[in-house]
Coordinates of C-alpha atoms and ligand atoms in Angstrom, one line a residue:
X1 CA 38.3 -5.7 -14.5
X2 CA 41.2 -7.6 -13.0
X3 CA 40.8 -11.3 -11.9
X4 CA 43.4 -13.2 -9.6
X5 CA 42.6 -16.1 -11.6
X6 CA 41.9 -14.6 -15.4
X7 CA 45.0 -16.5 -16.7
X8 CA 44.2 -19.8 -15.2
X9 CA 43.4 -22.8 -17.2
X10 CA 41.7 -25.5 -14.8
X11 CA 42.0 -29.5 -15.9
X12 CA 39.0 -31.9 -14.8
X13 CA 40.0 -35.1 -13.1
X14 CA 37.7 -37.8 -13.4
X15 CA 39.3 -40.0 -10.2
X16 CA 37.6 -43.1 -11.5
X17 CA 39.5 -42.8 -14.6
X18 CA 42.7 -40.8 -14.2
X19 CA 45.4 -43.1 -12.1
X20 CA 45.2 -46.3 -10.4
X21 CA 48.2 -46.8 -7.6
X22 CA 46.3 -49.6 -5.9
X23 CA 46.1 -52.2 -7.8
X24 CA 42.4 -52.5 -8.1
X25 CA 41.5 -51.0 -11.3
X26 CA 40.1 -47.9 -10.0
X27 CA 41.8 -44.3 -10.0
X28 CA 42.7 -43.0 -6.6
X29 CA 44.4 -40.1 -5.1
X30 CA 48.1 -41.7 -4.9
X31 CA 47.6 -42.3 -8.1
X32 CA 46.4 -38.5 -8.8
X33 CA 49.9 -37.5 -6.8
X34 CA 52.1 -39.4 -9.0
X35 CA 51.2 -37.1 -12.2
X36 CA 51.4 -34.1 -10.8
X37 CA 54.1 -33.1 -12.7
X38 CA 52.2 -34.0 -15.6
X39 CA 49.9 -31.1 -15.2
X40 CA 53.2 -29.1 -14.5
X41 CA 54.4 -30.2 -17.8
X42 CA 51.2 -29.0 -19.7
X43 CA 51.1 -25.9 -17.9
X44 CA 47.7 -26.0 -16.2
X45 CA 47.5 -24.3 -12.5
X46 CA 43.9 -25.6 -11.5
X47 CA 43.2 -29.2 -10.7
X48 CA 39.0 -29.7 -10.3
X49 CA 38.4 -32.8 -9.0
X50 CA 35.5 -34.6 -9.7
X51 CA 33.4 -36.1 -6.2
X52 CA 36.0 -38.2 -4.0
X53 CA 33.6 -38.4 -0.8
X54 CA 32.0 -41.3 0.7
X55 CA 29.2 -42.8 -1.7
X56 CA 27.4 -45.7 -2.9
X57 CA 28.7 -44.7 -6.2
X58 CA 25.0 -44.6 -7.9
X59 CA 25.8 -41.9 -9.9
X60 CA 29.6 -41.5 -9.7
X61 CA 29.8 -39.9 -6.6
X62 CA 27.6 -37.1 -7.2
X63 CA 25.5 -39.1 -5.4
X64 CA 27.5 -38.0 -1.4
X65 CA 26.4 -40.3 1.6
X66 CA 28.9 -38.4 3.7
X67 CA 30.5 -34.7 2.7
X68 CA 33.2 -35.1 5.3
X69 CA 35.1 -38.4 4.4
X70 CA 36.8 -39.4 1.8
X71 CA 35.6 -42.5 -0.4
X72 CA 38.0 -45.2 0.7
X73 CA 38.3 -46.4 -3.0
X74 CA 40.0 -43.6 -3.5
X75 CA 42.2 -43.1 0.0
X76 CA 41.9 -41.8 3.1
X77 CA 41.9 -37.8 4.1
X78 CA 45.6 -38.3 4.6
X79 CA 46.0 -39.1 1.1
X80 CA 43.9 -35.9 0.2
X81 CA 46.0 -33.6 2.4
X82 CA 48.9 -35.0 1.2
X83 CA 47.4 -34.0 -2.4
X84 CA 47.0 -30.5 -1.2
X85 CA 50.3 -30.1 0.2
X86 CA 52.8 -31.6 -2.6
X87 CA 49.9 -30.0 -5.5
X88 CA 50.6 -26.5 -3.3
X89 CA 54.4 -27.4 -3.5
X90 CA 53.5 -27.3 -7.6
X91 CA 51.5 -24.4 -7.4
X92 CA 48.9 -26.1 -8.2
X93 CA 45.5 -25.1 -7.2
X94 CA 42.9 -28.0 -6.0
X95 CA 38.8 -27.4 -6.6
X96 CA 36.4 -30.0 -4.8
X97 CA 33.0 -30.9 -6.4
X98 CA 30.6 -29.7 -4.2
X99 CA 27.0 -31.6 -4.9
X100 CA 24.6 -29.9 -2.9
X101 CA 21.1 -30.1 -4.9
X102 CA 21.2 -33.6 -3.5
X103 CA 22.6 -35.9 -1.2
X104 CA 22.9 -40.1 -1.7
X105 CA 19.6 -42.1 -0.1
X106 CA 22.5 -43.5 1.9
X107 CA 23.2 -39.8 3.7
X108 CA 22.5 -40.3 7.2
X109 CA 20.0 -37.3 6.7
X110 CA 18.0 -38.6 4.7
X111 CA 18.2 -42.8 5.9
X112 CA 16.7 -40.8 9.5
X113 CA 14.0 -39.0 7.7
X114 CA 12.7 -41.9 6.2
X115 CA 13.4 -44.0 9.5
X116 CA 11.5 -41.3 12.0
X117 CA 8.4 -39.5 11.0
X118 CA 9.7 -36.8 13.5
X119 CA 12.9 -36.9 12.4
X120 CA 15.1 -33.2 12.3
X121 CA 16.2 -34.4 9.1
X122 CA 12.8 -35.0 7.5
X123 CA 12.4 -30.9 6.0
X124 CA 15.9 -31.0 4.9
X125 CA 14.7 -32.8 1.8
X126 CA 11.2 -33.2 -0.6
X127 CA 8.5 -35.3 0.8
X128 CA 4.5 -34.9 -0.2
X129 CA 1.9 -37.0 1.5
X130 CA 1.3 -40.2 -0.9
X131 CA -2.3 -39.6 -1.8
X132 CA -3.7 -42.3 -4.3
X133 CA -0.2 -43.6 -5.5
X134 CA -0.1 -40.8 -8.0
X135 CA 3.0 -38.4 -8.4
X136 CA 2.2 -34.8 -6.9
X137 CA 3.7 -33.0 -9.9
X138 CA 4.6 -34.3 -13.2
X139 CA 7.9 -33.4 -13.0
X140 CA 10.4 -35.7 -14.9
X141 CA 13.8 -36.7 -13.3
X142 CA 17.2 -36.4 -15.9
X143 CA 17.5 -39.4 -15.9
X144 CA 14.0 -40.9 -17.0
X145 CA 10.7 -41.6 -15.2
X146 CA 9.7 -39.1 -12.5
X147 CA 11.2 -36.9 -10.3
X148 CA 9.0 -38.6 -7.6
X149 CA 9.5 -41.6 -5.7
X150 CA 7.8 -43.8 -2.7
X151 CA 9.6 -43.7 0.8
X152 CA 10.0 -47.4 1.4
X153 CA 6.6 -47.3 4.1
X154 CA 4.6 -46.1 0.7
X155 CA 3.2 -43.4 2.9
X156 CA 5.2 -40.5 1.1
X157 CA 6.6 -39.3 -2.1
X158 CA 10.1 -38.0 -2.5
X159 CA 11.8 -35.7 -5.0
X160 CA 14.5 -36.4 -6.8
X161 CA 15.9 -34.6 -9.8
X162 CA 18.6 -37.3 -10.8
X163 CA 18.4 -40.7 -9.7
X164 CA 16.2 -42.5 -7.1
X165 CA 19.4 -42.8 -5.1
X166 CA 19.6 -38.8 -5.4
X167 CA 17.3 -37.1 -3.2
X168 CA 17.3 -33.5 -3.7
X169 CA 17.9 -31.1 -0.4
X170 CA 15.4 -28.7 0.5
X171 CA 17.1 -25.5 0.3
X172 CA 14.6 -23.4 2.4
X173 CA 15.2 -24.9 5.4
X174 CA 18.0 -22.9 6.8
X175 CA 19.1 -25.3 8.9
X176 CA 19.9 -27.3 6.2
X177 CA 22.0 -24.5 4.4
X178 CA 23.6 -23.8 7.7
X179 CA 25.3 -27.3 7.6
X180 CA 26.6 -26.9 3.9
X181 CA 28.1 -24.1 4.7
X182 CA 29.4 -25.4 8.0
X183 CA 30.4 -28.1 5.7
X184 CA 32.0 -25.7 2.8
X185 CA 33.9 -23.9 5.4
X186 CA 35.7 -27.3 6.5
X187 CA 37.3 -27.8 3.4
X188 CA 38.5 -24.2 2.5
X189 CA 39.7 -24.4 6.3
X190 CA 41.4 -27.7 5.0
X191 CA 42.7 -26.0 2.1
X192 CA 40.9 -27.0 -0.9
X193 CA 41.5 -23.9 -3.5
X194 CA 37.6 -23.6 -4.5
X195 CA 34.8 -25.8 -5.7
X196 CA 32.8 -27.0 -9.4
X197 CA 29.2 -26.4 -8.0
X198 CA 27.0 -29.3 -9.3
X199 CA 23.8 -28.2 -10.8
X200 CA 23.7 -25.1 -8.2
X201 CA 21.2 -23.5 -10.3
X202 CA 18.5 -26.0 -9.1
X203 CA 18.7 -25.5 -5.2
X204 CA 16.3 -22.3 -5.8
X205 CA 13.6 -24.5 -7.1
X206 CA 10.1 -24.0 -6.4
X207 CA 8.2 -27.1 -7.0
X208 CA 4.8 -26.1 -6.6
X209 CA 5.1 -23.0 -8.6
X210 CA 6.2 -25.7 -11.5
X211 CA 10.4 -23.6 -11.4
X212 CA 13.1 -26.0 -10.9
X213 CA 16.0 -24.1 -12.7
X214 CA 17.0 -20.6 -11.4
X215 CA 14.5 -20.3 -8.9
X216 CA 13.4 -17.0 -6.7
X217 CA 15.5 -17.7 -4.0
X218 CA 18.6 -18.8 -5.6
X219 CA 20.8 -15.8 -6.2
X220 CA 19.8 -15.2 -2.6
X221 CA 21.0 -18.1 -1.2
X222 CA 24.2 -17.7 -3.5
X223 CA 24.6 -14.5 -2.0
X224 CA 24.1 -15.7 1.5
X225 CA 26.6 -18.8 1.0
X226 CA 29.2 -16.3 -0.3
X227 CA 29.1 -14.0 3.0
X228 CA 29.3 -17.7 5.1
X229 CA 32.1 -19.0 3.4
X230 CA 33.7 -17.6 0.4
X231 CA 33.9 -13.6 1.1
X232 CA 37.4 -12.7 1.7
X233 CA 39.6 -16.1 0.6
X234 CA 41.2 -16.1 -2.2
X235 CA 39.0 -19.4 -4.0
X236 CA 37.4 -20.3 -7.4
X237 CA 34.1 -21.1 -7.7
X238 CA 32.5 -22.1 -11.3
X239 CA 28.8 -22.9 -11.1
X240 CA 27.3 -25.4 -13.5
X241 CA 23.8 -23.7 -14.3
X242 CA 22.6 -25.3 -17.2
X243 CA 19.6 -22.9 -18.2
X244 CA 21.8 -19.6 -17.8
X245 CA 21.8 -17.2 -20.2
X246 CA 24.2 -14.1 -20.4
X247 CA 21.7 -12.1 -18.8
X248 CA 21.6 -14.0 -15.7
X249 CA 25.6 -15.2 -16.1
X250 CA 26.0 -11.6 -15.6
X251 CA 23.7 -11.3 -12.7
X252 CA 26.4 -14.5 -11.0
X253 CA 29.5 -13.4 -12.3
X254 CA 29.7 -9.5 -12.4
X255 CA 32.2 -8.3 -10.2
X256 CA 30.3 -7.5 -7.4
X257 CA 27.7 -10.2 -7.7
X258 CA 28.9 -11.9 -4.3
X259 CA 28.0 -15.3 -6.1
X260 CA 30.5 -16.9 -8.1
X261 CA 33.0 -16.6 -10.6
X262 CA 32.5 -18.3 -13.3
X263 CA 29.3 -20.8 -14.6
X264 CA 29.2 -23.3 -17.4
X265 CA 26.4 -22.4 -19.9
X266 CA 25.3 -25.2 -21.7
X267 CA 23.6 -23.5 -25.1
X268 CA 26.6 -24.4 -27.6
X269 CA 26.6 -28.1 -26.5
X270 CA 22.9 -28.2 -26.7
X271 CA 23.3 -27.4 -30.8
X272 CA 23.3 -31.0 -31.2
X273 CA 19.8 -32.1 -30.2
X274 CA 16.6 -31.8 -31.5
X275 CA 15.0 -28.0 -30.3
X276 CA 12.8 -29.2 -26.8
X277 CA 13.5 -33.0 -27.0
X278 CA 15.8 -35.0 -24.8
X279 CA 19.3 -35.1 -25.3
X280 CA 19.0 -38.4 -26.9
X281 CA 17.1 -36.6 -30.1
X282 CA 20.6 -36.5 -32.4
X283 CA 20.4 -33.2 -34.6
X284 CA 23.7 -32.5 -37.0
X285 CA 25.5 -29.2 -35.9
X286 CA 25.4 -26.6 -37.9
X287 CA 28.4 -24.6 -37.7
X288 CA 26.3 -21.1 -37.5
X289 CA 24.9 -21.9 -34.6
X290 CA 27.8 -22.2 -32.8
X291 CA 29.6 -19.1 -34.2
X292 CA 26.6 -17.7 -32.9
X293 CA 26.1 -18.9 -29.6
X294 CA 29.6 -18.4 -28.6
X295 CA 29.8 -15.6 -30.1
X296 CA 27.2 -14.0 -28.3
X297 CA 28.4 -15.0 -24.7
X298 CA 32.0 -13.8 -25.8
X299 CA 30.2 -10.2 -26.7
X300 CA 27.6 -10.5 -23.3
X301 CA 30.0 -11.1 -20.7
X302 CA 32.9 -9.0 -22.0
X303 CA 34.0 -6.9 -19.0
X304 CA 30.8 -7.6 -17.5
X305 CA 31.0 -11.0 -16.1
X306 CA 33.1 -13.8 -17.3
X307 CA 33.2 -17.0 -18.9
X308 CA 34.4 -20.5 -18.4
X309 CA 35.5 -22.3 -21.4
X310 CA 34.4 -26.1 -22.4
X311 CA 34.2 -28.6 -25.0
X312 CA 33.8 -31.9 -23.1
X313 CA 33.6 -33.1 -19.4
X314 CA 32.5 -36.1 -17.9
X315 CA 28.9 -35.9 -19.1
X316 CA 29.9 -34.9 -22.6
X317 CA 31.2 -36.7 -25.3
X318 CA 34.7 -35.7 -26.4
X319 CA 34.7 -32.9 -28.6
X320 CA 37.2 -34.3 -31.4
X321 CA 34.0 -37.1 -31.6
X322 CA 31.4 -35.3 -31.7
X323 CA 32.4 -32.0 -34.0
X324 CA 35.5 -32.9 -35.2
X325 CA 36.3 -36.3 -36.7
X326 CA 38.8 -38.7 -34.5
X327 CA 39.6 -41.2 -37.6
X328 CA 41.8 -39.4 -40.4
X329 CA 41.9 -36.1 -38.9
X330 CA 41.9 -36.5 -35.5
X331 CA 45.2 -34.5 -34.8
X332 CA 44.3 -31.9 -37.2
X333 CA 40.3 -31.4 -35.5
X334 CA 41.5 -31.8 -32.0
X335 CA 44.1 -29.2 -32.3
X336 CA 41.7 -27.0 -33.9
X337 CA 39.2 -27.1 -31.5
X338 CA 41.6 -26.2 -28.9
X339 CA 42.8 -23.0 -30.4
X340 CA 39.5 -22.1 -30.7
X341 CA 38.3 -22.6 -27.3
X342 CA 42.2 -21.3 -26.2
X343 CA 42.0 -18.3 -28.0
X344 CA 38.4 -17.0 -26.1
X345 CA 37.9 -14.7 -23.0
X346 CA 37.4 -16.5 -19.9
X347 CA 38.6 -20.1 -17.8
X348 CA 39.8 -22.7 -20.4
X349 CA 38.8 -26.0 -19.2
X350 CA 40.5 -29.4 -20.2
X351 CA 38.9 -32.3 -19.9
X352 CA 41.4 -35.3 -18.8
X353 CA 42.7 -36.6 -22.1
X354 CA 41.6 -34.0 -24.0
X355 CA 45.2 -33.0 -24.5
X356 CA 46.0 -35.7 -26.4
X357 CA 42.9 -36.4 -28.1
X358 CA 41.6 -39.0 -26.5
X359 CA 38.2 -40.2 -28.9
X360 CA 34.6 -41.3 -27.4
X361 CA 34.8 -45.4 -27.1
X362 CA 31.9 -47.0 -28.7
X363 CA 29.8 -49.3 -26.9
X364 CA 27.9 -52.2 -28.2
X365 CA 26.9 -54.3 -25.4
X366 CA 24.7 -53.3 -21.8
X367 CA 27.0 -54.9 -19.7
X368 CA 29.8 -52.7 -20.7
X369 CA 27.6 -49.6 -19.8
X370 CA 27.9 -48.1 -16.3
X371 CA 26.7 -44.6 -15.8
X372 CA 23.1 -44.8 -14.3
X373 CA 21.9 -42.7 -16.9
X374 CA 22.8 -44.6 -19.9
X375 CA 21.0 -47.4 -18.5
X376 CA 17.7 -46.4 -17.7
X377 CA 18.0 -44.5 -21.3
X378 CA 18.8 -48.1 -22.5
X379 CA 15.9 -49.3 -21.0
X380 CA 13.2 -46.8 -21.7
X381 CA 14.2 -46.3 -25.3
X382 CA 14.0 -49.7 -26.2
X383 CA 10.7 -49.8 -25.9
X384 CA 10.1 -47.1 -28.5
X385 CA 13.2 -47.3 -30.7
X386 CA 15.3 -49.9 -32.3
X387 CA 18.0 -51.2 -30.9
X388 CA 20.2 -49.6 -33.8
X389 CA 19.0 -46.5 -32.9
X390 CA 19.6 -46.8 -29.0
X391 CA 23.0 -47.3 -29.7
X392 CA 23.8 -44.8 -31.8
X393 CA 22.2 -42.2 -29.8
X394 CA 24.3 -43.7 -27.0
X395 CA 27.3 -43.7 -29.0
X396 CA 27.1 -40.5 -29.2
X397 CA 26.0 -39.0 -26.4
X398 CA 26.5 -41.6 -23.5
X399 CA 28.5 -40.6 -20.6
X400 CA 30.4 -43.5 -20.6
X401 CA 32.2 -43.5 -23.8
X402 CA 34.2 -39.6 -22.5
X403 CA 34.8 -41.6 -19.3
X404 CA 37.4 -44.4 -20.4
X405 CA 40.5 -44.6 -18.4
X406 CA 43.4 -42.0 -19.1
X407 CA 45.8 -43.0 -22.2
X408 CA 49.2 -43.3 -20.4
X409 CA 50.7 -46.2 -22.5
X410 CA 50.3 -48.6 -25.0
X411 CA 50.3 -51.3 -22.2
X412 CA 47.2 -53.7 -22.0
X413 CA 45.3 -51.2 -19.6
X414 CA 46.8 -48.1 -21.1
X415 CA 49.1 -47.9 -18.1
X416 CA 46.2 -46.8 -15.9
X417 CA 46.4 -49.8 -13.7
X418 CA 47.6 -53.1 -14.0
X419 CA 44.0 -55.0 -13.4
X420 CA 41.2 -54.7 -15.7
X421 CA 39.7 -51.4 -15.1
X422 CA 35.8 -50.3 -14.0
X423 CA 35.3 -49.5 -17.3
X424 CA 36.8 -50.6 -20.5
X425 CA 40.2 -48.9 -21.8
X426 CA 39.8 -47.6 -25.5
X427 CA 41.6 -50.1 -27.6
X428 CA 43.2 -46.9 -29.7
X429 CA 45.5 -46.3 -26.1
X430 CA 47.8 -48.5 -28.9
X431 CA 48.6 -45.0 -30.4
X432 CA 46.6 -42.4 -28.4
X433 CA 48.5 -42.5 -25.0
X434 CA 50.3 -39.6 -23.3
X435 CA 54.0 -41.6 -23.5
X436 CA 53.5 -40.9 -27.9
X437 CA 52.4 -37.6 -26.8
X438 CA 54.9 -35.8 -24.5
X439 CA 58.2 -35.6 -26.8
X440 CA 56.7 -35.3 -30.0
X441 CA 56.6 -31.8 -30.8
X442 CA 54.1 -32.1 -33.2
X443 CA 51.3 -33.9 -30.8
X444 CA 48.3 -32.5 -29.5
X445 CA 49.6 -32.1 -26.0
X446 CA 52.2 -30.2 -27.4
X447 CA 50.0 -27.8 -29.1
X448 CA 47.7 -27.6 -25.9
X449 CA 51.0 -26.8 -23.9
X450 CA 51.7 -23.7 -26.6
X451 CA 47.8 -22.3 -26.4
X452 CA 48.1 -22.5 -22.5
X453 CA 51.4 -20.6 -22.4
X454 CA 49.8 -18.0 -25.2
X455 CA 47.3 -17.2 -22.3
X456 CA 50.0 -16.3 -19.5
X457 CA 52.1 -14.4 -21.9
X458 CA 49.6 -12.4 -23.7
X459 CA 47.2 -10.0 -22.0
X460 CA 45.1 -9.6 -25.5
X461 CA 43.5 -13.5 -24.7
X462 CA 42.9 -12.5 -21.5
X463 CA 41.6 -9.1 -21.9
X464 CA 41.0 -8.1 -25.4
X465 CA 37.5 -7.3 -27.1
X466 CA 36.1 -10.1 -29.4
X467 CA 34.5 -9.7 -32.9
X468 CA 33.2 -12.6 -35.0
X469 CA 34.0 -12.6 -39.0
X470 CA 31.7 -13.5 -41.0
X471 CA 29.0 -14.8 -39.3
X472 CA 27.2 -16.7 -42.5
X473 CA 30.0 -18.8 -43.4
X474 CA 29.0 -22.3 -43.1
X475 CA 32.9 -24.2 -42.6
X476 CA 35.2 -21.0 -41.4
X477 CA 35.2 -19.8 -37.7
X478 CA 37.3 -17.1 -37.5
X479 CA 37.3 -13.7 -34.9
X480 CA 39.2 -11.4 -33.8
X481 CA 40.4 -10.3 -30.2
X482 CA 41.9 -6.9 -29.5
X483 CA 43.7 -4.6 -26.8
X484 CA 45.7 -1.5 -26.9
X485 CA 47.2 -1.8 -30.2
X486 CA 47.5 -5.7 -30.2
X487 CA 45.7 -7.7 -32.5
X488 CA 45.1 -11.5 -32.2
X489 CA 42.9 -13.2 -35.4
X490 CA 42.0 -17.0 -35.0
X491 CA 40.9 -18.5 -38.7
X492 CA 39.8 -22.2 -38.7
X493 CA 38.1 -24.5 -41.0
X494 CA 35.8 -26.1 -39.3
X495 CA 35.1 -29.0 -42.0
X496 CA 37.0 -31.8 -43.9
X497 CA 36.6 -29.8 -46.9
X498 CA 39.4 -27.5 -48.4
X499 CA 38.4 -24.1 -48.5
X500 CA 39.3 -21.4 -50.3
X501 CA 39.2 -18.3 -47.9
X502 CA 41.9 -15.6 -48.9
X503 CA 42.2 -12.7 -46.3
X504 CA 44.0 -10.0 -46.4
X505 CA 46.7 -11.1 -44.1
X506 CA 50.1 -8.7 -45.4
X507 CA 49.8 -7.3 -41.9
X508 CA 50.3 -10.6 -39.8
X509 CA 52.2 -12.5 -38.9
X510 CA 51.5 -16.4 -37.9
X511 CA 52.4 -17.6 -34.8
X512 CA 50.9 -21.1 -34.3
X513 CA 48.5 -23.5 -36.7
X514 CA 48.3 -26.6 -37.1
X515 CA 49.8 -27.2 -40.5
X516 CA 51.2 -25.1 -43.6
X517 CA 48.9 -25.1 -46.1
X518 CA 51.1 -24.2 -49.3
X519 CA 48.5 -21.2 -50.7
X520 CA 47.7 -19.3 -47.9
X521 CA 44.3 -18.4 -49.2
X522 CA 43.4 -22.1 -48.8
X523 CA 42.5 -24.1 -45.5
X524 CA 43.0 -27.6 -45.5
X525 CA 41.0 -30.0 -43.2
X526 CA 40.4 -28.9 -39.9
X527 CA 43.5 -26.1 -40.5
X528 CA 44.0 -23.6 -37.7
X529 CA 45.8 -20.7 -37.9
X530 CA 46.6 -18.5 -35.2
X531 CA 47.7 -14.7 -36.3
X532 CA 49.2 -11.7 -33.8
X533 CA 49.1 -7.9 -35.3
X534 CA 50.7 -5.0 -34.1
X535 CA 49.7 -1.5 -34.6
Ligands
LIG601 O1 25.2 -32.8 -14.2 C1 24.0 -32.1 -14.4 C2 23.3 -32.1 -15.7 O2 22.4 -31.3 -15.8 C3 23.7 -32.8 -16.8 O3 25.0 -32.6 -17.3 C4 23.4 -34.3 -16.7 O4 24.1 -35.0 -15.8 C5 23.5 -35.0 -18.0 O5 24.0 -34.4 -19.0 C6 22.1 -35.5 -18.3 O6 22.0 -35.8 -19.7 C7 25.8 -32.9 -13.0 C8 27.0 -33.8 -13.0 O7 28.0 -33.2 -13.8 C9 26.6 -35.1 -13.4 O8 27.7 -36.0 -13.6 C10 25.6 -35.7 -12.4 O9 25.1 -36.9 -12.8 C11 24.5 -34.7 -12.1 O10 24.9 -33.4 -12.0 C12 23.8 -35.1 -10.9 O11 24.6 -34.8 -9.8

C-alpha cells in the first residue's frame, strides 16, 4: 500500500509559543513566516498548526468562537494566505486544527441558543431541562467537576466535555454537520493542505446510552464528512482518538476506510499513570510496557492501516523529561528517543523544540500556570493532596511546562520576542536554543535532520515489516524492520545504566548512533545505534 504522504514527517506549531514578530510577547503568523526556512533546514514537509481562529483563548484556542477568522493576536487572513503561499513556495505543506466536538460559549451559535429559547441554534449543542439543580448524567468533564453546566437563566443544563467555556456540538443534528463541512470545505478551497482533528472520536457520543468515546454514529459521520469535503483532494488528515485501539485504527485508516489517514493512539503515553485513575495518578514506566504497546500497533497496522508517530505535543510533557533524563544525559536520551520513534512505520511527528531537546520547565508558583486545566487540577487537588504532591504531579504532567516559548537564542526571552512572553521562557534557553543547535554537527537537531533524511532515502522505514527483540528485557529496546533484502536493526538502551548486550552484529554495518561506545557489546547511557543489512 502506497501513500502520497508515507515519507512525510509533520512538525506541530504551537503559535502561542513559536515566533513573536509583533512585539507583544505572543507568537503570530509573521512570525511563523520568518522560520520557514527553518523547517526547510530540518527537512520536515508538514507544518500542523495548532488553533489560529477567533477565541476567547479559554482553552488555547481549542476553544473556536468563530471558524472563519483568524485570531487577530495572531494576524489577519492575509497574513495566513500569505503563510500558504510562501510555505507552498517551500514545499511545505500547512494542516489547520479543526475543533469540532466543541465550539467557545462565545460562538455566535451557542450565545443565540442560550439568548432564544427558539433559537435554530439551540439543537446544535447539549441542553437537558434543569430538573432539581442536579446534573442529568454523572459524566465528568477532562478537566474536573462535571460535564454539566447551568445556562445562565438556570433553566437548563449544558454539556461540556472540556471546559465550561467548551460546549460540545451535537453531532446529530445534520444541520449542524452541514455547516462544518461547509466550513471544512472553505479552507481546503483556501488552500490549507489538511487538518489535526481535535478529539474527533467524541462527536459520535451517545450520552444517554452512557458512550462518549467512539460512538455508533461516528465512523458514519467520518464517512459522510469524507464524501463532503475530503474525497478526491489530495489532504492529510490525522484524527486524535484517544480510546482507539488497532482494531478500530484499522477500521479509520485502512485504505479504503473513507475516514482518515492517520489517528494518534494514546496507549504508550498512558504507561505512566496509575491503571483507571486520572492522569494526575504518577506511575514509573516500565520499559516493557512500551516495547509492548508499540510494538503491537507497529505489528496491527502493518499494511493494514497506518500510524502516526509521537512522543510529546502540546498536552504532553516533553519526552526527554518524562522517559529520558534532560540533566546529564539530555543529548544522549533525546537523541535516542528520536531514532526510536524515526526508525517506526508511519507519520513521525515533532513537536516544536523537540529537535533540540527543549526540557519540561518546572513550575512552582499558580500565577505562573496558564492552561485551564492545570488550574482547576490545582484547585481540586488541593483539597485532597499536599501541596508537594500537586506540584509534582503538575511538574510532570502539566501542559504548561511542554508549552514554553521556542529556544531561538540565549537572549533574555530566548529570541522569541523582545517583551516578556505569555508564559515564562525556560531559563536553560542559555544553552538549549536552536542558534547552539544548527552548526554543531553533533546537536540534537542535527541528528533529527539525519533520521528525517533516512525516511526519504530509505523505503525499508517506510515500508518494511517490524519485529521486536527481546521483548523481556527491562533497559534494551531494540527491533528490526525489513523489505526485499534490506535489513534496518535499531538497538537502544533505554536507561542510565551501561549494559552489556553483545549481538551478533559481523553482518552490519552502523550507520548512525549517538556515540561510540569503545566495546561494541556494551551500551552506554541512553546509546542508540542505528544498523543497515544487506542480503
Ligand atoms: O486534547 C484532548 C485530550 O483528550 C487530551 O489530550 C486532554 O487535553 C488532556 O490531555 C487532558 O489531560 C485536545 C487538545 O489537544 C487539547 O489541547 C484541548 O484542550 C482539548 O482537546 C479540548 O479541545
Amino acid at each position: 500500500m502506497k501513500r502520497w504522504y508515507e515519507k512525510s514527517v509533520i512538525y506541530q506549531i504551537y503559535p502561542m509559543s513559536f515566533k513573536d514578530s509583533n512585539h507583544d510577547g505572543m507568537g503570530d503568523i509573521h512570525g511563523i513566516i520568518s522560520k520557514l526556512d527553518y523547517f526547510v533546514e530540518l527537512g520536515v514537509d508538514v507544518l500542523w498548526l495548532s488553533p489560529i481562529y477567533v477565541s476567547p483563548m479559554d482553552d488555547n484556542g481549542y476553544d473556536i468562537a468563530d471558524y472563519y477568522q483568524i485570531n487577530p493576536m495572531f494576524g489577519t487572513m492575509g497574513d495566513f494566505k500569505l503563510l500558504l503561499k510562501t510555505a507552498h513556495q517551500k514545499n511545505l505543506k500547512i494542516i489547520m486544527d479543526l475543533v469540532v466536538n466543541h465550539t467557545s460559549d462565545e460562538h455566535i451559535w451557542f450565545m443565540d441558543a442560550i439568548n432564544q429559547p427558539d433559537s435554530p441554534y439551540r439543537d446544535y449543542y447539549i441542553f437537558r431541562e434543569n430538573a432539581n439543580n442536579t446534573p442529568p448524567t454523572n459524566q465528568g468533564s477532562f478537566f474536573g467537576g462535571s460535564a454539566w453546566d447551568l445556562t445562565p437563566d438556570q433553566k437548563h443544563f449544558y454539556f461540556h466535555l472540556f471546559s465550561k467555556k467548551q460546549p460540545d456540538l451535537n453531532w446529530k443534528n445534520e444541520h449542524l454537520r452541514q455547516e462544518i463541512y461547509t466550513m471544512i470545505n472553505y479552507w481546503l478551497d483556501l488552500g490549507v493542505d489538511g487538518f489535526r482533528m481535535d478529539v474527533i472520536d467524541l462527536i459520535g457520543k451517545d450520552i444517554e446510552k452512557g458512550i462518549i468515546g467512539n460512538g455508533p454514529k461516528l465512523h458514519d459521520y467520518l464517512k459522510e464528512m469524507y464524501h463532503a469535503c475530503f474525497k478526491g483532494r489530495k489532504v492529510i488528515t490525522v484524527g486524535e482518538t484517544g480510546g482507539v485501539t488497532p482494531e478500530i485504527a484499522i477500521l479509520y485508516t485502512k485504505e479504503d476506510s473513507e475516514e482518515l489517514d492517520m489517528v494518534f493512539q494514546f496507549q504508550h503515553i498512558a504507561l505512566d499513570q496509575e491503571p483507571h485513575r486520572d492522569k494526575w495518578h504518577l506511575k514509573k514506566l516500565d520499559l516493557k510496557d512500551l516495547k509492548r504497546v508499540l510494538s503491537k500497533w507497529q505489528i496491527a497496522l502493518y499494511q493494514k492501516g497506518w500510524n502516526s508517530l509521537y512522543w510529546s505535543n502540546h498536552d504532553q510533557p516533553r519526552i526527554v523529561s518524562r522517559w529520558g533524563d534532560d540533566g546529564e544525559y539530555r543529548i544522549q536520551s533525546a537523541k535516542m528517543f528520536g531514532a526510536l520513534l524515526h526508525m517506526m512505520q508511519g507519520t513521525p511527528f515533532v513537536y516544536q523544540g523537540e529537535e533540540i531537546g527543549m526540557t519540561n520547565l518546572k513550575m512552582h508558583d499558580l500565577k505562573d500556570l496558564r492552561d485551564v486545566e492545570a488550574i482547576n487540577m490545582y484547585h481540586e487537588k488541593m483539597k485532597v493532596w499536599d501541596e508537594s504532591r500537586v506540584w509534582d504531579a503538575l511538574n510532570a504532567k502539566g501542559r504548561d511546562n511542554a508549552r514554553t516559548p521556542m529556544q531561538w537564542d540565549d537572549s533574555i526571552y530566548a529570541g522569541f520576542s523582545d517583551q516578556k512572553p505569555w508564559l515564562n521562557v525556560n531559563p536553560n534557553k542559555d544553552f538549549i536554543n536552536v542558534k547552539e543547535s544548527i552548526n554543531d554537527p553533533k546537536s540534537i537537531f542535527s541528528f533529527y535532520q539525519k533520521l528525517i533524511k533516512m525516511r526519504k532515502e530509505c523505503p525499508t522505514i517506510v515500508y518494511g515489516s517490524y519485529e521486536l527483540i527481546e521483548e523481556e528485557h527491562e533497559q534494551m529496546f531494540c527491533y528490526k524492520r525489513k523489505y526485499q533484502n534490506q535489513e534496518i536493526l535499531v538497538m537502544a538502551n533505554v536507561s542510565k545504566e551501561v549494559v552489556k548486550y553483545p549481538y551478533h552484529l559481523a553482518s552490519y554495518q552502523l550507520i548512525l548512533s549517538n556515540e561510540i561506545s569503545e566495546n561494541e557489546d556494551e551500551f552506554g547511557p541512553y546509546e542508540v545505534r542505528i544498523y543497515h543489512k544487506e542480503g
